Coordinates of C-alpha atoms in Angstrom, one line a residue:
M1283 CA -23.2 51.5 -7.1
S1284 CA -21.9 55.3 -7.2
D1285 CA -21.2 57.1 -10.3
A1286 CA -19.0 57.1 -12.1
P1287 CA -15.6 59.6 -11.4
T1288 CA -13.9 61.4 -13.4
E1289 CA -11.9 60.5 -15.5
T1290 CA -8.1 62.0 -16.3
A1291 CA -5.9 61.5 -18.7
P1292 CA -1.8 60.7 -19.5
P1293 CA 0.4 63.7 -18.8
P1294 CA 2.2 63.8 -22.7
G1295 CA 5.6 61.7 -22.6
S1296 CA 6.7 58.3 -22.3
R1297 CA 4.2 55.8 -20.6
W1298 CA 7.5 53.9 -19.0
R1299 CA 7.7 56.6 -16.6
L1300 CA 4.2 56.2 -15.4
I1301 CA 4.5 52.2 -14.6
G1302 CA 4.2 51.1 -11.5
P1303 CA 1.3 49.6 -9.6
G1304 CA 2.4 46.4 -11.8
V1305 CA 5.8 46.6 -10.0
V1306 CA 3.6 46.8 -7.0
A1307 CA 1.1 43.3 -7.6
A1308 CA 5.0 41.3 -8.5
A1309 CA 6.5 42.1 -5.7
T1310 CA 3.4 40.7 -3.4
G1311 CA 2.5 38.4 -5.3
V1312 CA 5.9 36.9 -5.4
G1313 CA 6.2 35.1 -2.0
A1314 CA 8.9 32.9 0.1
G1315 CA 6.9 30.0 -0.7
D1316 CA 6.2 30.9 -4.5
L1317 CA 10.2 31.0 -4.8
V1318 CA 10.0 27.6 -2.7
A1319 CA 7.7 26.4 -5.1
T1320 CA 9.2 26.9 -8.2
L1321 CA 12.8 26.4 -6.6
V1322 CA 11.6 22.3 -5.7
A1323 CA 10.2 22.5 -9.3
G1324 CA 14.1 23.0 -10.5
S1325 CA 15.0 20.7 -8.1
K1326 CA 13.1 18.1 -9.3
F1327 CA 12.8 18.2 -13.1
G1328 CA 15.1 20.1 -13.7
Y1329 CA 14.2 22.3 -16.8
A1330 CA 11.3 20.4 -18.1
L1331 CA 8.7 22.6 -16.6
L1332 CA 9.3 26.4 -17.9
W1333 CA 7.0 26.2 -20.4
A1334 CA 4.8 25.9 -18.0
A1335 CA 6.5 28.8 -15.7
L1336 CA 5.8 31.4 -19.0
V1337 CA 2.9 30.0 -19.2
G1338 CA 1.4 30.6 -15.6
T1339 CA 3.0 34.5 -15.9
L1340 CA 1.0 34.7 -19.0
L1341 CA -2.2 33.0 -17.2
K1342 CA -1.5 36.5 -14.5
I1343 CA -1.2 38.6 -17.2
S1344 CA -4.7 38.4 -18.5
L1345 CA -6.5 38.6 -15.5
A1346 CA -4.4 41.3 -13.9
E1347 CA -5.5 43.1 -17.3
A1348 CA -9.2 42.0 -16.8
V1349 CA -9.1 43.5 -13.4
G1350 CA -7.6 46.8 -14.5
R1351 CA -9.7 46.7 -17.5
W1352 CA -12.8 46.7 -15.6
S1353 CA -11.8 49.6 -13.7
L1354 CA -10.5 51.3 -15.8
A1355 CA -14.1 50.8 -18.3
S1356 CA -16.5 51.2 -15.7
G1357 CA -15.4 53.3 -12.9
R1358 CA -16.2 50.6 -10.6
T1359 CA -13.8 48.8 -8.0
I1360 CA -13.9 44.9 -8.6
F1361 CA -15.6 44.4 -5.2
E1362 CA -18.7 47.0 -6.8
G1363 CA -18.3 44.2 -9.8
W1364 CA -19.2 41.3 -7.8
S1365 CA -22.1 43.5 -5.8
S1366 CA -23.8 43.7 -9.0
L1367 CA -24.1 39.6 -9.4
G1368 CA -26.5 38.8 -8.8
P1369 CA -29.9 39.8 -5.7
G1370 CA -29.2 41.6 -3.2
W1371 CA -30.1 41.0 0.3
F1372 CA -30.5 43.2 3.1
G1373 CA -32.2 46.0 1.2
G1374 CA -29.2 45.0 -1.8
R1375 CA -25.8 45.7 0.9
L1376 CA -25.2 42.1 -0.2
N1377 CA -25.0 38.9 -2.4
W1378 CA -23.8 35.4 -3.0
A1379 CA -20.4 37.1 -4.8
S1380 CA -20.2 39.9 -2.0
A1381 CA -20.8 37.3 1.3
Y1382 CA -18.5 35.0 0.3
F1383 CA -15.3 38.0 0.1
G1384 CA -16.4 38.9 3.0
V1385 CA -16.0 36.0 4.9
Y1386 CA -12.6 34.9 2.9
V1387 CA -10.6 37.8 3.1
V1388 CA -11.6 37.9 7.1
V1389 CA -10.8 34.4 7.3
W1390 CA -8.3 34.7 5.0
G1391 CA -6.1 37.8 7.1
F1392 CA -5.9 35.5 10.1
V1393 CA -4.4 32.6 8.7
Y1394 CA -2.6 34.8 5.5
G1395 CA -1.5 37.8 8.6
A1396 CA 0.5 35.2 11.0
T1397 CA 2.1 33.3 7.7
A1398 CA 3.6 36.6 6.4
M1399 CA 5.0 37.9 9.6
T1400 CA 6.8 34.1 9.4
A1401 CA 8.5 34.0 6.8
S1402 CA 9.6 37.4 6.7
A1403 CA 11.2 36.7 10.4
L1404 CA 13.1 33.9 8.8
P1405 CA 15.7 35.7 7.3
L1406 CA 16.2 37.2 9.4
A1407 CA 16.3 34.9 12.5
A1408 CA 19.3 33.1 10.6
L1409 CA 20.9 36.5 9.3
L1410 CA 21.4 37.7 13.0
D1411 CA 21.7 34.1 14.7
R1412 CA 25.1 35.0 15.5
T1413 CA 24.8 39.1 17.0
P1414 CA 23.7 41.2 19.8
L1415 CA 20.2 41.2 17.5
A1416 CA 19.4 37.3 18.0
L1417 CA 15.8 37.1 18.8
D1418 CA 13.5 34.2 19.0
L1419 CA 11.7 33.3 15.7
K1420 CA 8.1 34.7 17.2
A1421 CA 10.2 37.7 17.8
W1422 CA 10.8 38.5 15.1
A1423 CA 7.9 37.9 13.0
M1424 CA 6.0 40.2 15.7
I1425 CA 8.6 42.6 14.9
C1426 CA 7.8 42.0 11.1
G1427 CA 4.7 42.7 11.4
V1428 CA 4.0 45.6 13.2
L1429 CA 6.9 47.2 11.3
G1430 CA 4.7 46.4 7.9
L1431 CA 2.0 47.7 9.9
I1432 CA 3.4 51.1 10.5
L1433 CA 5.0 51.4 7.1
V1434 CA 1.2 51.3 6.1
W1435 CA -0.8 53.0 8.0
F1436 CA 1.5 56.3 7.9
N1437 CA 2.6 56.3 4.8
R1438 CA 0.1 57.1 1.1
Y1439 CA 0.4 55.5 -2.3
P1440 CA 3.4 56.9 -3.3
V1441 CA 5.9 56.4 -1.0
F1442 CA 4.5 52.9 -0.6
E1443 CA 4.9 52.5 -4.2
K1444 CA 8.5 53.4 -4.1
L1445 CA 9.0 51.2 -1.2
M1446 CA 7.8 47.8 -3.0
T1447 CA 9.8 49.2 -6.3
G1448 CA 13.3 49.2 -4.5
L1449 CA 12.4 46.2 -2.3
V1450 CA 11.7 44.8 -6.0
A1451 CA 15.5 46.2 -6.8
V1452 CA 17.0 43.6 -4.0
M1453 CA 14.9 40.9 -5.6
F1454 CA 16.3 41.8 -9.0
V1455 CA 19.8 41.9 -7.5
T1456 CA 19.5 38.9 -5.5
V1457 CA 17.2 36.0 -7.1
V1458 CA 18.5 36.6 -11.0
G1459 CA 22.1 37.3 -9.7
L1460 CA 22.1 33.8 -7.7
A1461 CA 21.0 32.8 -11.1
V1462 CA 23.8 34.1 -12.8
I1463 CA 26.4 32.4 -10.7
V1464 CA 25.1 28.9 -10.3
A1465 CA 25.6 29.1 -14.8
P1466 CA 22.7 27.8 -16.3
D1467 CA 22.5 25.4 -19.1
L1468 CA 20.9 27.6 -22.4
P1469 CA 20.7 24.6 -24.2
A1470 CA 18.6 22.9 -21.7
L1471 CA 16.8 26.1 -21.0
I1472 CA 15.7 26.0 -24.0
R1473 CA 14.6 22.6 -24.1
G1474 CA 12.4 23.5 -21.2
L1475 CA 10.8 26.1 -23.5
I1476 CA 9.3 22.9 -25.5
P1477 CA 6.0 21.4 -23.3
T1478 CA 6.5 18.0 -21.6
L1479 CA 5.4 15.7 -18.7
P1480 CA 8.0 14.3 -16.8
A1481 CA 7.1 11.0 -14.5
G1482 CA 5.3 12.4 -11.0
S1483 CA 5.2 16.3 -12.5
A1484 CA 1.4 16.9 -13.3
F1485 CA 0.9 17.8 -9.7
Y1486 CA 4.3 20.5 -9.9
T1487 CA 2.9 22.0 -13.3
L1488 CA -0.3 23.2 -12.3
G1489 CA 1.0 24.9 -8.8
L1490 CA 4.1 26.1 -11.5
I1491 CA 0.6 27.4 -14.2
G1492 CA -2.0 28.5 -11.1
G1493 CA -0.1 29.4 -7.7
V1494 CA 3.0 31.5 -8.3
G1495 CA 2.1 35.2 -8.8
G1496 CA -0.5 36.3 -6.7
T1497 CA -3.8 35.2 -5.4
I1498 CA -6.6 38.5 -4.0
T1499 CA -3.2 41.4 -5.0
L1500 CA -4.7 40.2 -8.3
A1501 CA -7.3 41.3 -8.0
A1502 CA -6.0 44.4 -5.5
Y1503 CA -4.3 45.6 -8.5
G1504 CA -7.3 47.6 -10.1
Y1505 CA -7.3 49.3 -6.4
W1506 CA -3.7 50.0 -6.8
I1507 CA -4.2 52.2 -10.2
G1508 CA -6.8 54.2 -8.4
Q1509 CA -4.4 55.3 -6.1
K1510 CA -2.4 55.8 -8.8
G1511 CA -4.6 58.4 -9.9
W1512 CA -5.7 56.6 -13.8
R1513 CA -8.7 56.7 -14.3
G1514 CA -10.4 56.1 -17.0
P1515 CA -10.5 54.1 -20.6
A1516 CA -8.0 57.2 -21.9
W1517 CA -5.2 55.4 -19.0
M1518 CA -5.9 51.8 -20.8
R1519 CA -2.2 51.7 -23.2
V1520 CA -0.6 52.8 -19.9
M1521 CA -1.9 50.2 -17.2
R1522 CA -1.9 46.8 -19.8
L1523 CA 2.1 47.9 -20.4
D1524 CA 2.5 48.4 -16.6
N1525 CA 0.7 45.0 -16.1
R1526 CA 3.1 44.0 -18.7
V1527 CA 6.2 45.1 -17.3
G1528 CA 5.2 43.5 -12.9
Y1529 CA 4.4 40.5 -14.3
A1530 CA 7.7 40.2 -16.9
V1531 CA 9.2 40.9 -13.8
T1532 CA 7.4 38.3 -11.4
G1533 CA 8.3 36.1 -15.1
L1534 CA 12.2 36.4 -14.5
F1535 CA 12.2 36.0 -10.7
V1536 CA 10.4 32.3 -11.7
I1537 CA 13.5 31.5 -14.6
A1538 CA 16.1 32.8 -12.6
M1539 CA 14.9 30.1 -9.1
L1540 CA 13.7 27.8 -11.5
I1541 CA 17.8 27.7 -12.8
V1542 CA 19.1 27.4 -9.5
G1543 CA 17.0 24.4 -8.7
A1544 CA 17.7 22.5 -12.1
E1545 CA 21.7 23.4 -11.3
L1546 CA 22.1 23.4 -7.4
L1547 CA 20.0 20.7 -6.8
Y1548 CA 18.9 19.3 -9.5
A1549 CA 21.9 17.6 -10.4
S1550 CA 23.3 16.8 -7.0
G1551 CA 19.6 15.2 -6.0
I1552 CA 19.7 18.0 -2.7
A1553 CA 16.1 17.8 -1.6
L1554 CA 14.6 20.6 0.4
A1555 CA 12.2 20.6 3.5
G1556 CA 8.8 22.0 2.9
G1557 CA 7.0 25.9 3.0
D1558 CA 9.0 28.9 3.1
R1559 CA 12.3 26.9 5.2
G1560 CA 13.3 25.4 2.5
L1561 CA 15.3 28.6 1.7
L1562 CA 16.8 28.2 5.2
D1563 CA 18.0 24.8 3.2
L1564 CA 19.5 26.9 -0.3
D1565 CA 20.6 29.7 2.1
R1566 CA 23.6 26.4 4.2
V1567 CA 24.1 24.8 0.1
L1568 CA 25.2 28.0 -1.1
R1569 CA 26.8 28.9 1.3
E1570 CA 28.6 25.7 1.3
R1571 CA 29.5 26.2 -2.4
F1572 CA 29.8 29.5 -3.0
G1573 CA 30.7 31.0 0.9
D1574 CA 28.8 33.4 3.4
L1575 CA 28.9 36.7 1.0
V1576 CA 27.0 34.4 -1.2
G1577 CA 24.3 33.2 1.6
T1578 CA 23.8 36.7 3.4
M1579 CA 22.1 38.1 -0.4
F1580 CA 20.5 35.1 -0.7
L1581 CA 18.4 36.5 2.5
V1582 CA 18.8 39.7 2.3
G1583 CA 16.6 38.8 -1.1
F1584 CA 14.4 36.3 0.7
F1585 CA 13.7 39.1 3.4
A1586 CA 12.7 41.6 0.2
A1587 CA 10.5 38.7 -1.2
S1588 CA 8.4 37.9 2.2
F1589 CA 8.5 41.7 2.9
S1590 CA 7.8 42.9 0.0
S1591 CA 4.5 40.1 0.1
L1592 CA 3.8 41.3 3.5
I1593 CA 3.2 45.3 3.0
G1594 CA 1.9 44.8 0.3
V1595 CA -1.5 42.2 1.5
W1596 CA -0.9 44.8 4.6
Q1597 CA -2.0 47.8 2.3
G1598 CA -4.1 46.1 -1.4
V1599 CA -6.0 44.2 0.7
S1600 CA -6.9 46.4 3.6
L1601 CA -8.1 49.2 0.6
M1602 CA -10.2 46.2 -0.5
F1603 CA -11.9 45.5 2.8
A1604 CA -12.7 49.2 2.8
D1605 CA -15.0 48.8 0.1
F1606 CA -16.4 46.0 1.4
W1607 CA -17.6 47.4 5.1
T1608 CA -17.6 51.0 2.6
H1609 CA -20.8 49.4 0.5
V1610 CA -22.1 47.0 3.9
G1611 CA -22.6 49.5 5.8
G1612 CA -24.9 51.2 3.3
R1613 CA -22.4 54.0 2.3
P1614 CA -22.0 55.7 -1.0
A1615 CA -18.4 53.7 -2.2
D1616 CA -16.0 56.0 -4.5
P1617 CA -13.2 55.2 -6.0
T1618 CA -10.9 58.1 -6.6
T1619 CA -12.0 58.5 -2.3
T1620 CA -8.3 57.8 -0.7
R1621 CA -9.4 55.5 2.0
E1622 CA -6.1 54.9 3.6
S1623 CA -7.3 57.5 6.5
S1624 CA -10.8 55.2 6.9
R1625 CA -11.8 53.7 9.5
P1626 CA -12.4 50.4 8.4
Y1627 CA -8.6 50.6 5.9
R1628 CA -6.8 51.1 9.5
G1629 CA -9.2 48.8 11.3
Y1630 CA -8.0 45.4 8.9
L1631 CA -4.2 46.9 9.5
L1632 CA -5.2 45.7 13.3
W1633 CA -6.5 42.6 11.7
L1634 CA -3.8 41.0 9.9
T1635 CA -1.5 42.7 12.8
F1636 CA -2.3 41.5 16.0
P1637 CA -5.0 38.7 16.6
P1638 CA -2.9 36.0 13.7
M1639 CA 0.0 37.0 16.4
L1640 CA -1.7 34.1 18.9
L1641 CA -0.8 31.5 16.0
L1642 CA 2.3 32.0 16.6
F1643 CA 2.0 30.4 19.4
M1644 CA -0.2 27.9 19.7
D1645 CA -0.8 25.3 16.4
R1646 CA -3.4 26.5 13.8
P1647 CA -6.4 25.4 15.3
F1648 CA -7.4 22.3 12.1
G1649 CA -10.5 23.6 12.4
L1650 CA -9.5 28.1 10.7
I1651 CA -7.0 25.7 8.2
V1652 CA -9.6 23.3 6.7
A1653 CA -11.8 26.6 6.1
Y1654 CA -8.8 29.0 5.4
G1655 CA -7.5 26.0 2.6
A1656 CA -11.1 25.6 1.1
L1657 CA -12.2 29.6 1.3
G1658 CA -8.8 30.4 -0.3
A1659 CA -8.7 27.2 -3.3
L1660 CA -12.0 29.5 -4.1
F1661 CA -10.9 32.3 -4.6
M1662 CA -8.9 32.1 -8.0
P1663 CA -11.4 30.2 -9.7
F1664 CA -14.1 32.9 -8.4
L1665 CA -12.2 35.8 -9.6
A1666 CA -11.5 34.5 -13.1
L1667 CA -15.3 33.2 -13.4
T1668 CA -16.5 36.5 -12.6
L1669 CA -14.3 38.7 -14.7
L1670 CA -15.8 36.6 -17.5
W1671 CA -19.5 37.3 -16.5
L1672 CA -18.8 40.8 -16.0
L1673 CA -16.1 41.5 -18.8
N1674 CA -19.1 39.9 -20.8
S1675 CA -21.9 42.4 -20.2
R1676 CA -23.2 45.2 -20.0
R1677 CA -21.9 46.1 -16.1
T1678 CA -18.8 47.1 -19.4
P1679 CA -19.1 49.7 -21.9
A1680 CA -18.8 47.5 -25.7
E1681 CA -15.5 48.9 -26.7
W1682 CA -13.8 47.5 -23.7
R1683 CA -15.3 44.2 -23.3
S1684 CA -13.6 41.0 -23.5
R1685 CA -12.8 39.4 -27.3
A1686 CA -12.0 36.2 -28.1
L1687 CA -8.5 35.9 -26.9
S1688 CA -9.5 37.6 -23.0
N1689 CA -12.0 35.1 -23.3
A1690 CA -9.9 32.1 -24.0
M1691 CA -7.7 33.6 -21.4
L1692 CA -10.2 33.9 -18.9
A1693 CA -11.5 30.6 -19.5
A1694 CA -8.3 28.5 -19.4
G1695 CA -7.7 30.3 -15.7
G1696 CA -11.1 29.5 -14.6
V1697 CA -11.0 25.6 -15.3
L1698 CA -7.0 25.3 -14.4
F1699 CA -7.6 27.3 -11.2
C1700 CA -10.9 25.0 -10.6
V1701 CA -9.3 21.8 -11.2
L1702 CA -6.1 22.9 -8.7
A1703 CA -9.7 24.2 -5.6
G1704 CA -10.6 20.5 -6.5
R1705 CA -7.3 19.0 -5.2
E1706 CA -6.9 21.3 -2.3
L1707 CA -10.4 20.2 -1.3
I1708 CA -9.3 16.8 -1.9
G1709 CA -6.1 17.1 0.3
L1710 CA -8.1 19.2 3.2
F1711 CA -11.2 16.6 2.7
G1712 CA -10.6 14.0 2.0

């Protein structure tokens, strides 16, 4: 393990002007698939599952806070923490946790790359379908992938954060604006805060609590606060404010899409297509109800949600992979070092961008999808339970170890994610 990095301290003044990584995490975690999941829940059950969306937001705040607290208190990255859990192999360079992460990040990145590029291409193809810029969906997908590569390859974290903040602003105007346009039923909205389980809602409830707001990007949060220059416990209060702001934004997006589903689709009995394409169905409903301007604005927000997730993963997960590769290579890891220009970082960027383009031209192989689903299902239980381990051990200074509330939230998250993983694995192999 590396020595603790040189600590820094927040400058005097308002903590609000320092926030940023939490907004990046929110923009990366809320993608088109999350918007669809919330929209479908609203279209099927109205406001009844609003409480579940809020519980999920609180759970993700707790998980991201635990990641940030580990990074600031220990001076080590989350990967260094995983590398300390159990005996090492090959001269201590790998153990069970780092081996799982290494396999996961390679398989996940290959499939996610194609998924993210397609999600970003869908609104562009719909927006420009009847213009001279009309292109095939695959062509737009490849353009989005290469554009994301260029934006991340040639820009350091400060520019990246500003870009992500701009995309969040676009999402806010379109998604929250849409919720205002459809006019929420406030009494029903308030009743939705009371926990209930309508018939047939168990699967959607679990999905809302556990599935919205990030997976591997939660672990990337510790790398983003390092990129921001926050090092040492002096930044703990700033980190906690930043994390809460970021996931408050996530909760706001989730509530807004639930309102749209409840008001626009639930009463009318309108069903959406599965996956990201469900947002194109919503675009058609919006155009019929409110006109082309609202539909166009929604597609712009759809693109902002999808593309912010793409570049967030391109940047954040590449940092995680660079940390993994450095450790496996036997070189000392230094959390203070910018890895954005390193070969492993750029190599993983290329891996996310170009090999997945092959999947755009073929039906994705069954075995690869099974591996992707199985490894992905296990990541959130892995994250929650390893954080519980790390933050209750001597690896964390006593002052910053988890207390009762944090332990309860991490344990609840671990149990919930294990249940969700079991459902996913049964679906894959059953």
